[in-house]
PDB file of C-alpha atoms in Angstrom:
ATOM      1  CA  UNK O   1      46.889 -60.909  -6.675  1.00 84.00           C
ATOM      2  CA  UNK O   2      45.062 -64.075  -7.654  1.00 89.00           C
ATOM      3  CA  UNK O   3      42.148 -63.146  -5.404  1.00 88.00           C
ATOM      4  CA  UNK O   4      41.807 -59.796  -7.185  1.00 87.00           C
ATOM      5  CA  UNK O   5      41.874 -61.472 -10.582  1.00 92.00           C
ATOM      6  CA  UNK O   6      39.359 -64.123  -9.533  1.00 92.00           C
ATOM      7  CA  UNK O   7      37.072 -61.394  -8.230  1.00 90.00           C
ATOM      8  CA  UNK O   8      37.343 -59.578 -11.575  1.00 92.00           C
ATOM      9  CA  UNK O   9      36.655 -62.850 -13.375  1.00 95.00           C
ATOM     10  CA  UNK O  10      33.495 -63.286 -11.318  1.00 94.00           C
ATOM     11  CA  UNK O  11      32.418 -59.721 -12.056  1.00 93.00           C
ATOM     12  CA  UNK O  12      32.988 -60.277 -15.768  1.00 95.00           C
ATOM     13  CA  UNK O  13      30.920 -63.478 -15.657  1.00 96.00           C
ATOM     14  CA  UNK O  14      28.157 -61.434 -14.025  1.00 94.00           C
ATOM     15  CA  UNK O  15      28.347 -58.861 -16.840  1.00 95.00           C
ATOM     16  CA  UNK O  16      28.009 -61.595 -19.444  1.00 96.00           C
ATOM     17  CA  UNK O  17      25.027 -63.061 -17.594  1.00 97.00           C
ATOM     18  CA  UNK O  18      23.441 -59.601 -17.382  1.00 96.00           C
ATOM     19  CA  UNK O  19      23.780 -59.091 -21.131  1.00 96.00           C
ATOM     20  CA  UNK O  20      22.395 -62.562 -21.842  1.00 97.00           C
ATOM     21  CA  UNK O  21      19.438 -61.790 -19.569  1.00 97.00           C
ATOM     22  CA  UNK O  22      18.770 -58.513 -21.385  1.00 96.00           C
ATOM     23  CA  UNK O  23      19.471 -56.322 -18.372  1.00 95.00           C
ATOM     24  CA  UNK O  24      19.457 -52.555 -18.572  1.00 92.00           C
ATOM     25  CA  UNK O  25      22.514 -51.026 -20.236  1.00 93.00           C
ATOM     26  CA  UNK O  26      23.144 -48.739 -17.267  1.00 94.00           C
ATOM     27  CA  UNK O  27      23.515 -51.725 -14.929  1.00 93.00           C
ATOM     28  CA  UNK O  28      25.819 -53.488 -17.390  1.00 96.00           C
ATOM     29  CA  UNK O  29      28.054 -50.439 -17.778  1.00 95.00           C
ATOM     30  CA  UNK O  30      28.253 -50.037 -13.997  1.00 94.00           C
ATOM     31  CA  UNK O  31      29.445 -53.632 -13.668  1.00 94.00           C
ATOM     32  CA  UNK O  32      31.884 -53.219 -16.560  1.00 94.00           C
ATOM     33  CA  UNK O  33      33.372 -50.218 -14.783  1.00 95.00           C
ATOM     34  CA  UNK O  34      33.838 -52.339 -11.653  1.00 92.00           C
ATOM     35  CA  UNK O  35      35.632 -55.023 -13.675  1.00 94.00           C
ATOM     36  CA  UNK O  36      37.850 -52.401 -15.274  1.00 94.00           C
ATOM     37  CA  UNK O  37      38.792 -50.906 -11.899  1.00 92.00           C
ATOM     38  CA  UNK O  38      39.570 -54.343 -10.479  1.00 91.00           C
ATOM     39  CA  UNK O  39      41.879 -55.158 -13.392  1.00 93.00           C
ATOM     40  CA  UNK O  40      43.568 -51.753 -13.177  1.00 92.00           C
ATOM     41  CA  UNK O  41      44.233 -52.232  -9.477  1.00 91.00           C
ATOM     42  CA  UNK O  42      45.706 -55.675 -10.117  1.00 92.00           C
ATOM     43  CA  UNK O  43      47.988 -54.232 -12.780  1.00 92.00           C
ATOM     44  CA  UNK O  44      49.149 -51.366 -10.595  1.00 92.00           C
ATOM     45  CA  UNK O  45      49.800 -53.806  -7.756  1.00 91.00           C
ATOM     46  CA  UNK O  46      52.011 -55.832 -10.108  1.00 90.00           C
ATOM     47  CA  UNK O  47      53.970 -52.713 -11.087  1.00 92.00           C
ATOM     48  CA  UNK O  48      54.322 -51.706  -7.433  1.00 92.00           C
ATOM     49  CA  UNK O  49      55.699 -55.162  -6.639  1.00 92.00           C
ATOM     50  CA  UNK O  50      58.198 -54.886  -9.476  1.00 92.00           C
ATOM     51  CA  UNK O  51      59.279 -51.467  -8.192  1.00 92.00           C
ATOM     52  CA  UNK O  52      59.798 -52.847  -4.685  1.00 92.00           C
ATOM     53  CA  UNK O  53      61.806 -55.743  -6.072  1.00 93.00           C
ATOM     54  CA  UNK O  54      64.010 -53.383  -8.097  1.00 91.00           C
ATOM     55  CA  UNK O  55      64.642 -51.166  -5.079  1.00 90.00           C
ATOM     56  CA  UNK O  56      65.487 -54.148  -2.897  1.00 92.00           C
ATOM     57  CA  UNK O  57      67.917 -55.552  -5.442  1.00 90.00           C
ATOM     58  CA  UNK O  58      69.559 -52.163  -5.956  1.00 89.00           C
ATOM     59  CA  UNK O  59      69.863 -51.707  -2.171  1.00 90.00           C
ATOM     60  CA  UNK O  60      71.601 -55.101  -1.968  1.00 92.00           C
ATOM     61  CA  UNK O  61      74.034 -53.996  -4.648  1.00 93.00           C
ATOM     62  CA  UNK O  62      72.564 -56.255  -7.326  1.00 92.00           C
ATOM     63  CA  UNK O  63      71.303 -55.291 -10.743  1.00 91.00           C
ATOM     64  CA  UNK O  64      67.521 -54.780 -10.648  1.00 91.00           C
ATOM     65  CA  UNK O  65      65.446 -57.165 -12.801  1.00 91.00           C
ATOM     66  CA  UNK O  66      63.938 -54.220 -14.720  1.00 90.00           C
ATOM     67  CA  UNK O  67      65.440 -50.936 -15.792  1.00 89.00           C
ATOM     68  CA  UNK O  68      63.883 -47.614 -14.896  1.00 88.00           C
ATOM     69  CA  UNK O  69      62.704 -47.269 -18.514  1.00 91.00           C
ATOM     70  CA  UNK O  70      61.076 -50.719 -18.406  1.00 91.00           C
ATOM     71  CA  UNK O  71      59.269 -49.880 -15.162  1.00 89.00           C
ATOM     72  CA  UNK O  72      58.063 -46.607 -16.620  1.00 91.00           C
ATOM     73  CA  UNK O  73      56.795 -48.386 -19.730  1.00 92.00           C
ATOM     74  CA  UNK O  74      54.892 -50.911 -17.595  1.00 89.00           C
ATOM     75  CA  UNK O  75      53.352 -48.144 -15.529  1.00 87.00           C
ATOM     76  CA  UNK O  76      52.336 -46.124 -18.584  1.00 92.00           C
ATOM     77  CA  UNK O  77      50.836 -49.216 -20.194  1.00 90.00           C
ATOM     78  CA  UNK O  78      48.217 -49.136 -17.439  1.00 87.00           C
ATOM     79  CA  UNK O  79      47.610 -45.387 -17.622  1.00 82.00           C
TER      80      UNK O  79
END
């Protein structure tokens, strides 16, 4: 997870540098899209981890850390 976020951070730094250097808007938007995808993937990975944790806890007979409604809200936040 941290690697994904660090990669996105590096991509965002590159976008800022491109804007400061006066690069073409098309190139900047392409890089912004890459940053956006990287952040989305990190978010979905977090939700997937939370889902796995909930299923594991439920399978063990314990109360899951998040309700189904909370998981759905997290998922839809990213959509």
